[in-house]
PDB file of C-alpha atoms in Angstrom:
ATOM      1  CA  UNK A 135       2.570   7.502  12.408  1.00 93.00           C
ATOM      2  CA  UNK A 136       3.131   5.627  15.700  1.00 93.00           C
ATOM      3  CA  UNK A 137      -0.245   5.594  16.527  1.00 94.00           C
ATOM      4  CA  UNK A 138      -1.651   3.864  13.343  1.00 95.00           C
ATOM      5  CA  UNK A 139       0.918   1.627  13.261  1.00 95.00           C
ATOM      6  CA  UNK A 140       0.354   0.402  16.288  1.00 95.00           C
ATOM      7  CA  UNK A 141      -3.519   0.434  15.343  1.00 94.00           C
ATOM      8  CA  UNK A 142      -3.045  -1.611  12.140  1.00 96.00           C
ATOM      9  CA  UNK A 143      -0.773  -4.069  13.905  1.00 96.00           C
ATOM     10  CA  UNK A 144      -3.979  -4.246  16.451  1.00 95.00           C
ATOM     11  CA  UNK A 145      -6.424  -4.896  13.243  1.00 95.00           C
ATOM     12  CA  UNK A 146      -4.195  -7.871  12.309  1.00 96.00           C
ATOM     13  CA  UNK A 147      -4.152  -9.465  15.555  1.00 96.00           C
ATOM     14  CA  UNK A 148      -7.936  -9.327  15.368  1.00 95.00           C
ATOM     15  CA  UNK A 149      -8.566 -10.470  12.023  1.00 94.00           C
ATOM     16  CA  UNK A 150     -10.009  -7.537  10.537  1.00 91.00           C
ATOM     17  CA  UNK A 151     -11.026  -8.379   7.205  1.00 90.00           C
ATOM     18  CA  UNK A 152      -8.371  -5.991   5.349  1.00 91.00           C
ATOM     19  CA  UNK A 153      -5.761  -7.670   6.870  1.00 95.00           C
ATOM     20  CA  UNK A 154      -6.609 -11.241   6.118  1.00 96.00           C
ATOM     21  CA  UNK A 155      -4.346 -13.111   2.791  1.00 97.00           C
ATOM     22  CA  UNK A 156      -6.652 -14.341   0.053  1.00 97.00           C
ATOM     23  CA  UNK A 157      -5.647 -17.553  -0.201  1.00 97.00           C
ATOM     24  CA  UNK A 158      -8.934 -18.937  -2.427  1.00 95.00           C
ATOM     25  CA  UNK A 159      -8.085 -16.859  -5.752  1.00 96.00           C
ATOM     26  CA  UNK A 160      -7.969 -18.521  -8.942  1.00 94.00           C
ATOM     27  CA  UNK A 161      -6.050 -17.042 -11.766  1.00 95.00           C
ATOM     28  CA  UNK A 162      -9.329 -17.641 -14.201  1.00 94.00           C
ATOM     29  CA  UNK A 163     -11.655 -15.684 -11.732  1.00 93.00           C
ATOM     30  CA  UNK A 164      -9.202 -12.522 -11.790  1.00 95.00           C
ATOM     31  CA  UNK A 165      -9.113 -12.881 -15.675  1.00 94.00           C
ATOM     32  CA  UNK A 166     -12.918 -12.917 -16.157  1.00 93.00           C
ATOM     33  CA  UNK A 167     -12.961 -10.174 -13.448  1.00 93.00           C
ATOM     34  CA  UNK A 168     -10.751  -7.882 -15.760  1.00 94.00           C
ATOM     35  CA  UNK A 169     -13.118  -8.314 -18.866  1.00 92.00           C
ATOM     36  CA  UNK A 170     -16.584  -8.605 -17.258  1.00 90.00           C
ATOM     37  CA  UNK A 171     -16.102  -6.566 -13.872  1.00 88.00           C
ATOM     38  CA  UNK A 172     -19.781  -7.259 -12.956  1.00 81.00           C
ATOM     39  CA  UNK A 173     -19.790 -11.260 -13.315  1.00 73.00           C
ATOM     40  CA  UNK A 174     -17.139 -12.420 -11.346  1.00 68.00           C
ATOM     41  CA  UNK A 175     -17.944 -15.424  -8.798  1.00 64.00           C
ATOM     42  CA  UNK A 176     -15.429 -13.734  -6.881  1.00 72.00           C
ATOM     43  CA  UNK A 177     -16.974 -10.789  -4.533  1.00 77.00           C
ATOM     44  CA  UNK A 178     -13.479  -9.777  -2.966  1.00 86.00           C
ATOM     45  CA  UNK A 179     -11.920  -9.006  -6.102  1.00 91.00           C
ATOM     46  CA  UNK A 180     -14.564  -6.173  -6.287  1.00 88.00           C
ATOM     47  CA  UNK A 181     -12.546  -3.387  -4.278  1.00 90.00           C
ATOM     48  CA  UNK A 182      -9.205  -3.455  -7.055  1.00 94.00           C
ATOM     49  CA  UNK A 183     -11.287  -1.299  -9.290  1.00 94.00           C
ATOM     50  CA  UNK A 184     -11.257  -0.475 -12.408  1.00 95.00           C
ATOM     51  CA  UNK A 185     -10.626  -4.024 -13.529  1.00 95.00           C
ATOM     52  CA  UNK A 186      -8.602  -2.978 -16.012  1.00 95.00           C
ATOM     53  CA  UNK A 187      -5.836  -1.354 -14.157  1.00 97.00           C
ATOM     54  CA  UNK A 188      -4.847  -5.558 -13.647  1.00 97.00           C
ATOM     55  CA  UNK A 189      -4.988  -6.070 -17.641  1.00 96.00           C
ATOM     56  CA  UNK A 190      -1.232  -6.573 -18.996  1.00 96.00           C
ATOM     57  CA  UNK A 191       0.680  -6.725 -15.969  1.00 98.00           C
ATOM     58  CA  UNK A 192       2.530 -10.015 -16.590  1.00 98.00           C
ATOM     59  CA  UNK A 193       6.403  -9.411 -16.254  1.00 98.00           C
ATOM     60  CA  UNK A 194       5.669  -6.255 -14.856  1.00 98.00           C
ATOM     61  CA  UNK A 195       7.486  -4.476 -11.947  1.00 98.00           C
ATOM     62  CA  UNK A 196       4.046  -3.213  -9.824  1.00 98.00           C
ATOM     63  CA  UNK A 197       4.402  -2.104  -6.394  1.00 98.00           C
ATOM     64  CA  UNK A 198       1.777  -2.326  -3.913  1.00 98.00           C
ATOM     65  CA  UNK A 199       2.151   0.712  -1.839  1.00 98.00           C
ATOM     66  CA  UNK A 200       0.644   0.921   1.715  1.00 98.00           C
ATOM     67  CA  UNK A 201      -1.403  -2.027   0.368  1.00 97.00           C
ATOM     68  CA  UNK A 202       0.015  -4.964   2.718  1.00 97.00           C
ATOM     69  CA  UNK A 203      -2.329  -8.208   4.059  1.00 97.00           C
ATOM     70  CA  UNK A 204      -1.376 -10.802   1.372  1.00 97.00           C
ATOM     71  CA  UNK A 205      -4.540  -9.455  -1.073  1.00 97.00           C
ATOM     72  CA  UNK A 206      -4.004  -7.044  -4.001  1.00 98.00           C
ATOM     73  CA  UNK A 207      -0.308  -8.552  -3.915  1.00 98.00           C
ATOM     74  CA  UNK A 208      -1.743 -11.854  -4.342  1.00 98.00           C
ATOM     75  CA  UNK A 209      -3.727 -10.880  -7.616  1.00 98.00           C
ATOM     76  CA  UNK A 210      -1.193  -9.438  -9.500  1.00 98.00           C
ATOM     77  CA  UNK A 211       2.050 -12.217  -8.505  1.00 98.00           C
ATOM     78  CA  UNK A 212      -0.451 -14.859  -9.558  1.00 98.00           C
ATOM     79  CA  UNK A 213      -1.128 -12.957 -13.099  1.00 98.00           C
ATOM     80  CA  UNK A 214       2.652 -12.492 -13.685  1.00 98.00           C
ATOM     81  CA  UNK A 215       4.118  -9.462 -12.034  1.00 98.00           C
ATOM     82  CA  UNK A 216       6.802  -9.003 -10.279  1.00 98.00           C
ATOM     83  CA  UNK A 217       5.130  -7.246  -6.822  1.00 98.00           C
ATOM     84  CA  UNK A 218       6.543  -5.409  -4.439  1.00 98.00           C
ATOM     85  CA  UNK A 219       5.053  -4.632  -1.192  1.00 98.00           C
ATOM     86  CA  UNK A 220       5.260  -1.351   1.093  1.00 98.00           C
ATOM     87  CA  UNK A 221       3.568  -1.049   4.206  1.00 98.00           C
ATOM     88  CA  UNK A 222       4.189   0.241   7.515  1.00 97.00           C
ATOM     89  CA  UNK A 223       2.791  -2.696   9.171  1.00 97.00           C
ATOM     90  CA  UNK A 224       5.275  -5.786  10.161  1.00 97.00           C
ATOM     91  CA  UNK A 225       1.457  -7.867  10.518  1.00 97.00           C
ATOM     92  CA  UNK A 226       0.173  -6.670   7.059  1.00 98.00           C
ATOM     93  CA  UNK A 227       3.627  -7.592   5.306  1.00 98.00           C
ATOM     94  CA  UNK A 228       3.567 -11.130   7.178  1.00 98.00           C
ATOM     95  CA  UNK A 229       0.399 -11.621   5.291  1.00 98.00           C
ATOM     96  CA  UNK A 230       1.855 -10.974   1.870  1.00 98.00           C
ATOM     97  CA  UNK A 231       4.787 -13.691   2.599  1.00 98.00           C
ATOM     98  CA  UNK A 232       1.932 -16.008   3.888  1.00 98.00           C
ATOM     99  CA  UNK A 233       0.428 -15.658   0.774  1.00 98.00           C
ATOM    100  CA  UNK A 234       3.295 -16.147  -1.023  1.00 98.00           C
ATOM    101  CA  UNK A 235       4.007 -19.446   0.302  1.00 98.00           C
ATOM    102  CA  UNK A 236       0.373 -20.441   0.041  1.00 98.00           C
ATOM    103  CA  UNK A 237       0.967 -20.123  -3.834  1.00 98.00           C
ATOM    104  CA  UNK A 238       4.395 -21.005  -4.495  1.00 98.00           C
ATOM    105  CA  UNK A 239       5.714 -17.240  -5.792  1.00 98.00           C
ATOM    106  CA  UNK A 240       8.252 -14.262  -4.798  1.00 98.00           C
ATOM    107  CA  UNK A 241       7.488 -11.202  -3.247  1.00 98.00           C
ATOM    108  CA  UNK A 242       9.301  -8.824  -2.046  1.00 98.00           C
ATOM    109  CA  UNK A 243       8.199  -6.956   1.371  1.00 98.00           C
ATOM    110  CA  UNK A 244       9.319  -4.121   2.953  1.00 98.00           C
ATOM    111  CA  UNK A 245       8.683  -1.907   6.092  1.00 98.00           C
ATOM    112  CA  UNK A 246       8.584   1.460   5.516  1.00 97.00           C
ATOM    113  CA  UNK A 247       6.028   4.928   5.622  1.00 97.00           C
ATOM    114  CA  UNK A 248       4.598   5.556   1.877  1.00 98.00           C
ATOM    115  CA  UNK A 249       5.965   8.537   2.505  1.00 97.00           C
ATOM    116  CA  UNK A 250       9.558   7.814   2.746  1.00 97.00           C
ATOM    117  CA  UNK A 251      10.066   5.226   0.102  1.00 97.00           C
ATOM    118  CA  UNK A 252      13.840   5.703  -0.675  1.00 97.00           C
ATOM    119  CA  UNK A 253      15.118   2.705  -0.665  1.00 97.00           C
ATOM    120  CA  UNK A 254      13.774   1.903  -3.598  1.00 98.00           C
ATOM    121  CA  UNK A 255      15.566   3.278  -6.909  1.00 98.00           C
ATOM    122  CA  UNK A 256      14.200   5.706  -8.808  1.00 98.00           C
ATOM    123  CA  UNK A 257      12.344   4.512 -12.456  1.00 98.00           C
ATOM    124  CA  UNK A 258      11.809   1.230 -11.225  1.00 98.00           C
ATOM    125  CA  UNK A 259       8.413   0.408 -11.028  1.00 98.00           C
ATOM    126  CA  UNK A 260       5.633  -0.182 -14.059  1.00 98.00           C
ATOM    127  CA  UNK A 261       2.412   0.314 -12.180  1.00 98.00           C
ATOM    128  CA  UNK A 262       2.087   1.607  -8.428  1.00 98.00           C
ATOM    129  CA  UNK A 263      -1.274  -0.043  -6.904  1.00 98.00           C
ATOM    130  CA  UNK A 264      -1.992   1.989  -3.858  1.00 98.00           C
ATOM    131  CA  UNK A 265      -5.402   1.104  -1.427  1.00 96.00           C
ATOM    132  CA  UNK A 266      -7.442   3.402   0.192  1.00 95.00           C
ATOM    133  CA  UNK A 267      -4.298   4.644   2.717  1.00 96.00           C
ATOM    134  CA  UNK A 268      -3.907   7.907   2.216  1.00 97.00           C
ATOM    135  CA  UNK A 269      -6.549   8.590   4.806  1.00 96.00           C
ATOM    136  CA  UNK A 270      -3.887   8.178   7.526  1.00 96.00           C
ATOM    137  CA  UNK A 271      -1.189  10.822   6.239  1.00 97.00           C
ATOM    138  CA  UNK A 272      -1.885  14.755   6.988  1.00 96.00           C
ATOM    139  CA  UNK A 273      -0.584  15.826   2.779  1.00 96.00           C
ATOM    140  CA  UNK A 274      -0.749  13.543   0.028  1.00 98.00           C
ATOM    141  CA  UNK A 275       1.548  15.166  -1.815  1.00 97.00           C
ATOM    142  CA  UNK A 276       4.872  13.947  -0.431  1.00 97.00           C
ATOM    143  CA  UNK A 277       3.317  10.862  -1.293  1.00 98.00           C
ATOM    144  CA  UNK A 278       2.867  11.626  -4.742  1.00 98.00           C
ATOM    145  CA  UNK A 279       6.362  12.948  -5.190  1.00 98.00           C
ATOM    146  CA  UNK A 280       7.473   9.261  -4.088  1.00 98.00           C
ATOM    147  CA  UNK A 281       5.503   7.416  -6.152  1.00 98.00           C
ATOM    148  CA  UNK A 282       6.684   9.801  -9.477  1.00 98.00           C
ATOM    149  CA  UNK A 283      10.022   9.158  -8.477  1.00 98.00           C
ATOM    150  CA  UNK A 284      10.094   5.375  -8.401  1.00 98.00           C
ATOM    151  CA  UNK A 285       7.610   4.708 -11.807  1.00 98.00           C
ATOM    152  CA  UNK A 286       8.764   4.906 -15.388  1.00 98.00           C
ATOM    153  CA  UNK A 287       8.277   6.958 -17.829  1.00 98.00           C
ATOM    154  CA  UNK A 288       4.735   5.975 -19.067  1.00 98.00           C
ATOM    155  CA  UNK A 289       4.048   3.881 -15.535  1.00 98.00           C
ATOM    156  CA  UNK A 290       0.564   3.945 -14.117  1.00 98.00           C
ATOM    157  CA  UNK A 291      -0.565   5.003 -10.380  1.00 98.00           C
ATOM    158  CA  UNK A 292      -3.601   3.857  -9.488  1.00 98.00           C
ATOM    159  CA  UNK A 293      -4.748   5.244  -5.990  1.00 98.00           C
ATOM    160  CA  UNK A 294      -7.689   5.450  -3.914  1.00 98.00           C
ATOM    161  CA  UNK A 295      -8.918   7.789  -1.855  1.00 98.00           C
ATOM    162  CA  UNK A 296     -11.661   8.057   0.788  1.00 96.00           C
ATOM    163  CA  UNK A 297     -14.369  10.776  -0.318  1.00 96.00           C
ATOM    164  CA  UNK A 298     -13.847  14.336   1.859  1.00 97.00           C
ATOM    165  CA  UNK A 299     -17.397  14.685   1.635  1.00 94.00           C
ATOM    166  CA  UNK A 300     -18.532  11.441   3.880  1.00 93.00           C
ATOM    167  CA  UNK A 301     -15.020  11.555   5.486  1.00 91.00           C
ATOM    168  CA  UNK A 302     -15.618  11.171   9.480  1.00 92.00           C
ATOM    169  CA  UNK A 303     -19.112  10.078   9.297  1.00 92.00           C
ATOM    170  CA  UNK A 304     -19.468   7.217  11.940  1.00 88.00           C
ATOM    171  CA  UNK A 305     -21.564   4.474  10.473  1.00 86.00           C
ATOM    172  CA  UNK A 306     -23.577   4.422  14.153  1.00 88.00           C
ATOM    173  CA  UNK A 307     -25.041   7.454  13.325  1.00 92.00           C
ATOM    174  CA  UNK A 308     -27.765   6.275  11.505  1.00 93.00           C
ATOM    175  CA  UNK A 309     -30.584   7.820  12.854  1.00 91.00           C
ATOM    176  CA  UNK A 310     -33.687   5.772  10.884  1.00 89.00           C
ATOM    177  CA  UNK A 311     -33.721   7.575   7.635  1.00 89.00           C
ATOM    178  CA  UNK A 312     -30.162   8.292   7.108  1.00 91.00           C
ATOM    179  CA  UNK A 313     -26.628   8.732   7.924  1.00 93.00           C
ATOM    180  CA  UNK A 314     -25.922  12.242  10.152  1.00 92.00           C
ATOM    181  CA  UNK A 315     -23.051  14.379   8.671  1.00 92.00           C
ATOM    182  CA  UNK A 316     -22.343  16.090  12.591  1.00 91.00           C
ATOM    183  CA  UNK A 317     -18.558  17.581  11.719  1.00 93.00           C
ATOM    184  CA  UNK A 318     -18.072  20.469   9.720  1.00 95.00           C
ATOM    185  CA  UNK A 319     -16.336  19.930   6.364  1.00 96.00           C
ATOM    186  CA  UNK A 320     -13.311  22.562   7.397  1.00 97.00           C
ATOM    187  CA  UNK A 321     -12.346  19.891  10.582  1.00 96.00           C
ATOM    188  CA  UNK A 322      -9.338  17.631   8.826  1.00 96.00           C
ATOM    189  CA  UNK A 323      -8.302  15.414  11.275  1.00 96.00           C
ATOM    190  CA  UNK A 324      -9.877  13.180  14.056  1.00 95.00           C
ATOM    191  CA  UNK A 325      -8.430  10.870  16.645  1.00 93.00           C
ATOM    192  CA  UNK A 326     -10.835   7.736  17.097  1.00 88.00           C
ATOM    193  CA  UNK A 327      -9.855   7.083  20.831  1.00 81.00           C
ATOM    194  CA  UNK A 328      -6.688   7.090  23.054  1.00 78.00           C
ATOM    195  CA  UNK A 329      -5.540   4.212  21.195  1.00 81.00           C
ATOM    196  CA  UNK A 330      -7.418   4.512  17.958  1.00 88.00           C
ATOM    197  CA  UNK A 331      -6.217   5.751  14.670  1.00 93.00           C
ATOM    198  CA  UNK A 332      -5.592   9.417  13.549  1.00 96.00           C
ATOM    199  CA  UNK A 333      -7.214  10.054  10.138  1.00 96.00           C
ATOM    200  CA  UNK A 334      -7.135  13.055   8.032  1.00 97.00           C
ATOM    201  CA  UNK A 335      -9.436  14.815   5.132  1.00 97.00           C
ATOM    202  CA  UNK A 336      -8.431  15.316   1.860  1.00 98.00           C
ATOM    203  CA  UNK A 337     -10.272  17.619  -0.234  1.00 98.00           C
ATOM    204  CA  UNK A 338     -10.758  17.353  -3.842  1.00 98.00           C
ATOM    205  CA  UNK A 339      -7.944  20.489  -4.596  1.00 97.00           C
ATOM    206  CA  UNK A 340      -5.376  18.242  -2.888  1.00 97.00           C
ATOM    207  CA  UNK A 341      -6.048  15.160  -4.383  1.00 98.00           C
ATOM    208  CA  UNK A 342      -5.982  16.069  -8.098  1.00 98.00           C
ATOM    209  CA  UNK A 343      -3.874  19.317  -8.245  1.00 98.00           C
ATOM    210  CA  UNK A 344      -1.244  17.065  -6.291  1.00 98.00           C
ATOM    211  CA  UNK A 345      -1.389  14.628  -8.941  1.00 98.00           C
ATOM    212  CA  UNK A 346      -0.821  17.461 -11.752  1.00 98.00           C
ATOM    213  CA  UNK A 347       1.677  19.303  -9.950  1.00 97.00           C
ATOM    214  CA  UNK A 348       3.686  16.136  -9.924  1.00 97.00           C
ATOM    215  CA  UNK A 349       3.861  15.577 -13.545  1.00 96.00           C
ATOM    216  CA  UNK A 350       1.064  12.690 -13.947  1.00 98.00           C
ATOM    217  CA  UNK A 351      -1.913  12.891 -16.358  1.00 98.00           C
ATOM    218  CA  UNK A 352      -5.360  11.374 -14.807  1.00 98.00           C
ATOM    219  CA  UNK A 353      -6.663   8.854 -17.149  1.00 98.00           C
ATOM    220  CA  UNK A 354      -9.406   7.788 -15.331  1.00 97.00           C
ATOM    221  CA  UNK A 355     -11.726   8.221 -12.029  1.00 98.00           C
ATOM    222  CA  UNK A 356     -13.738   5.339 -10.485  1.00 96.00           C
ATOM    223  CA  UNK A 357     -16.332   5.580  -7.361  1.00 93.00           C
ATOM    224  CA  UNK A 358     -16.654   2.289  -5.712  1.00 89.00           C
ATOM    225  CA  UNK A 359     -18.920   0.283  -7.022  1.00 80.00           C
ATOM    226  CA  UNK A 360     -20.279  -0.758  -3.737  1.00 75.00           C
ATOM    227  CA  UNK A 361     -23.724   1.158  -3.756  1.00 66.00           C
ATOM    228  CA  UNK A 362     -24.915  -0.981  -6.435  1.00 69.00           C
ATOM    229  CA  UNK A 363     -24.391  -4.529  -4.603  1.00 66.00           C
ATOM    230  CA  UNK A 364     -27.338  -6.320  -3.325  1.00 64.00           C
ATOM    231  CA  UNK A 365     -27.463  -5.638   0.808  1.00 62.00           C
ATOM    232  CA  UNK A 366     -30.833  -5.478   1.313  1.00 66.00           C
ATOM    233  CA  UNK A 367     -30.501  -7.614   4.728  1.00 80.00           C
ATOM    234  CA  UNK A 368     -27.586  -5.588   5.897  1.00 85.00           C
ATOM    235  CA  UNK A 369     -28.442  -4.181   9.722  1.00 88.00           C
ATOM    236  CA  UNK A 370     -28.074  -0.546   9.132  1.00 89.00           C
ATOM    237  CA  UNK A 371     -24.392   0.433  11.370  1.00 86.00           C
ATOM    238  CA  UNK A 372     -22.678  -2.037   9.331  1.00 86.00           C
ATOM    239  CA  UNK A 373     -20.261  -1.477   7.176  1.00 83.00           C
ATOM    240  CA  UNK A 374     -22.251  -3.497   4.387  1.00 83.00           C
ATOM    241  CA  UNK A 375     -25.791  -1.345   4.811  1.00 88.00           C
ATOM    242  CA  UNK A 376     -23.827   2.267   4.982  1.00 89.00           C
ATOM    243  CA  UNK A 377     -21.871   1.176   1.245  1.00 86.00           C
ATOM    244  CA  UNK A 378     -25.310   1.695   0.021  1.00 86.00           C
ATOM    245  CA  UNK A 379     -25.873   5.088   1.276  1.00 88.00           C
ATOM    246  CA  UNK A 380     -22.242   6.266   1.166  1.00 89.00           C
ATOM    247  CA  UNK A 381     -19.677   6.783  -1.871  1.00 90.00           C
ATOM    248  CA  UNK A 382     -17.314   5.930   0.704  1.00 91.00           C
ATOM    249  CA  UNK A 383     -14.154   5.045  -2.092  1.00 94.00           C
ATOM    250  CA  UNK A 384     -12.927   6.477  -5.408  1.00 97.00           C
ATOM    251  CA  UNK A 385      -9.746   5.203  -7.537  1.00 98.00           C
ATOM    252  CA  UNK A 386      -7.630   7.423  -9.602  1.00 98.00           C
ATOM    253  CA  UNK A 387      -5.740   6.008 -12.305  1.00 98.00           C
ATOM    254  CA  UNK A 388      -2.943   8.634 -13.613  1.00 98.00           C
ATOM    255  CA  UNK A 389       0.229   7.839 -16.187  1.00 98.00           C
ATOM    256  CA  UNK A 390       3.575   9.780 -15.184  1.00 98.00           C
ATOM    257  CA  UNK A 391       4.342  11.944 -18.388  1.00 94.00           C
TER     258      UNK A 391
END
């Protein structure tokens, strides 16, 4: 937990692009992005998928878990909610109150692990909105436990996860043809560097059986629609060219029973 909090803190002092506000949203964008997905002038709005999950959310209590850097908290204070923010980051929750300010709303932040989310009440939250973050706990069920805990009756947890099967591949190993798969699919965690992060595979047992074993019904599973965008100048090693090669992201969307 040290380590990739200290790493994350590291992405925001370099400007990673996960960690920097959106600060050019307009509300009419995000509302033609939840009824035609695919026609937005808005690329960054692309990643909170499915579109819908941000349909009737005004003066709704939706908590952005692990989801700091002043972005999906932005979308859904400026169509209504009421947002909370969780993230373990002090740099990713200083985004969210710069954001904030930039558009004249409340938000309320707080440092904590996603896995350790008692301070807030229990049956307090409509929708939990949670990014691709689970990659950086060991179990994702203590996660899920949380995030039953805290939503309503009826509530809605959206979560992404990163795909087990193209977990560790490095985007450098692209060899001409393709992207190498060189670790074997039983190895579940890898430390990038001394100082890098420590990430962790999920398989597909964990991820849905967790969700069921905490009470939630899935409603819905999204991949990323990344591999259909238009990168055709993208210098293969980027993030960009490897999208269209690798279903890097799905999104769950589950309703607590």
């Amino acid at each position: 937990t040290s380590r990739n909090k200290d790493w994350w803190e590291k992405m925001v002092k370099e400007g990673c692009g996960f960690t920097r506000p959106w600060l050019d949203l307009e509300k009419n964008e995000i509302q033609q992005y939840i009824h035609n997905p695919q026609g937005t002038p808005n690329e960054q709005l692309g990643p909170m998928f499915p579109a819908d999950i941000l349909s009737n959310v005004d003066g709704k209590d939706v908590l952005c878990l692990a989801s700091g850097g002043g972005q999906q908290s932005a979308v859904f204070s400026l169509l209504g909610a009421r947002v909370t923010v969780v993230d373990l980051s002090a740099g990713q929750l200083n985004g969210d109150r710069d954001a904030a300010d930039h558009y004249g709303y409340q938000v309320t932040t707080i440092q904590a692990d996603m896995r350790d989310i008692s301070c807030l009440a229990d049956d307090s939250f409509d929708l939990v909105y949670q990014a691709p973050s689970m990659s950086y706990i060991p179990a994702v069920r203590e996660v899920y436990a949380e995030v039953a805990r805290v939503l309503r009756t009826g509530g809605r947890y959206r979560v992404a996860h990163t795909n087990p099967a193209v977990e560790f591949i490095e985007m450098e190993s692209w060899d001409g043809e393709g992207y190498r798969i060189s670790l074997p699919y039983a190895l579940r965690q890898v430390e990038y560097g001394e100082e890098g992060s420590i990430q962790f595979r999920h398989y597909l047992g964990d991820i849905f059986n967790g969700l069921l074993g905490e009470g939630f019904s899935i409603q819905s599973v999204q991949e990323a629609p990344y591999h259909f965008q238009e990168a055709s100048d993208a210098s293969p090693g980027t993030w960009q060219h490897s999208q269209l090669y690798l279903p890097w992201i799905f999104a769950i969307v589950a309703k607590k029973l």
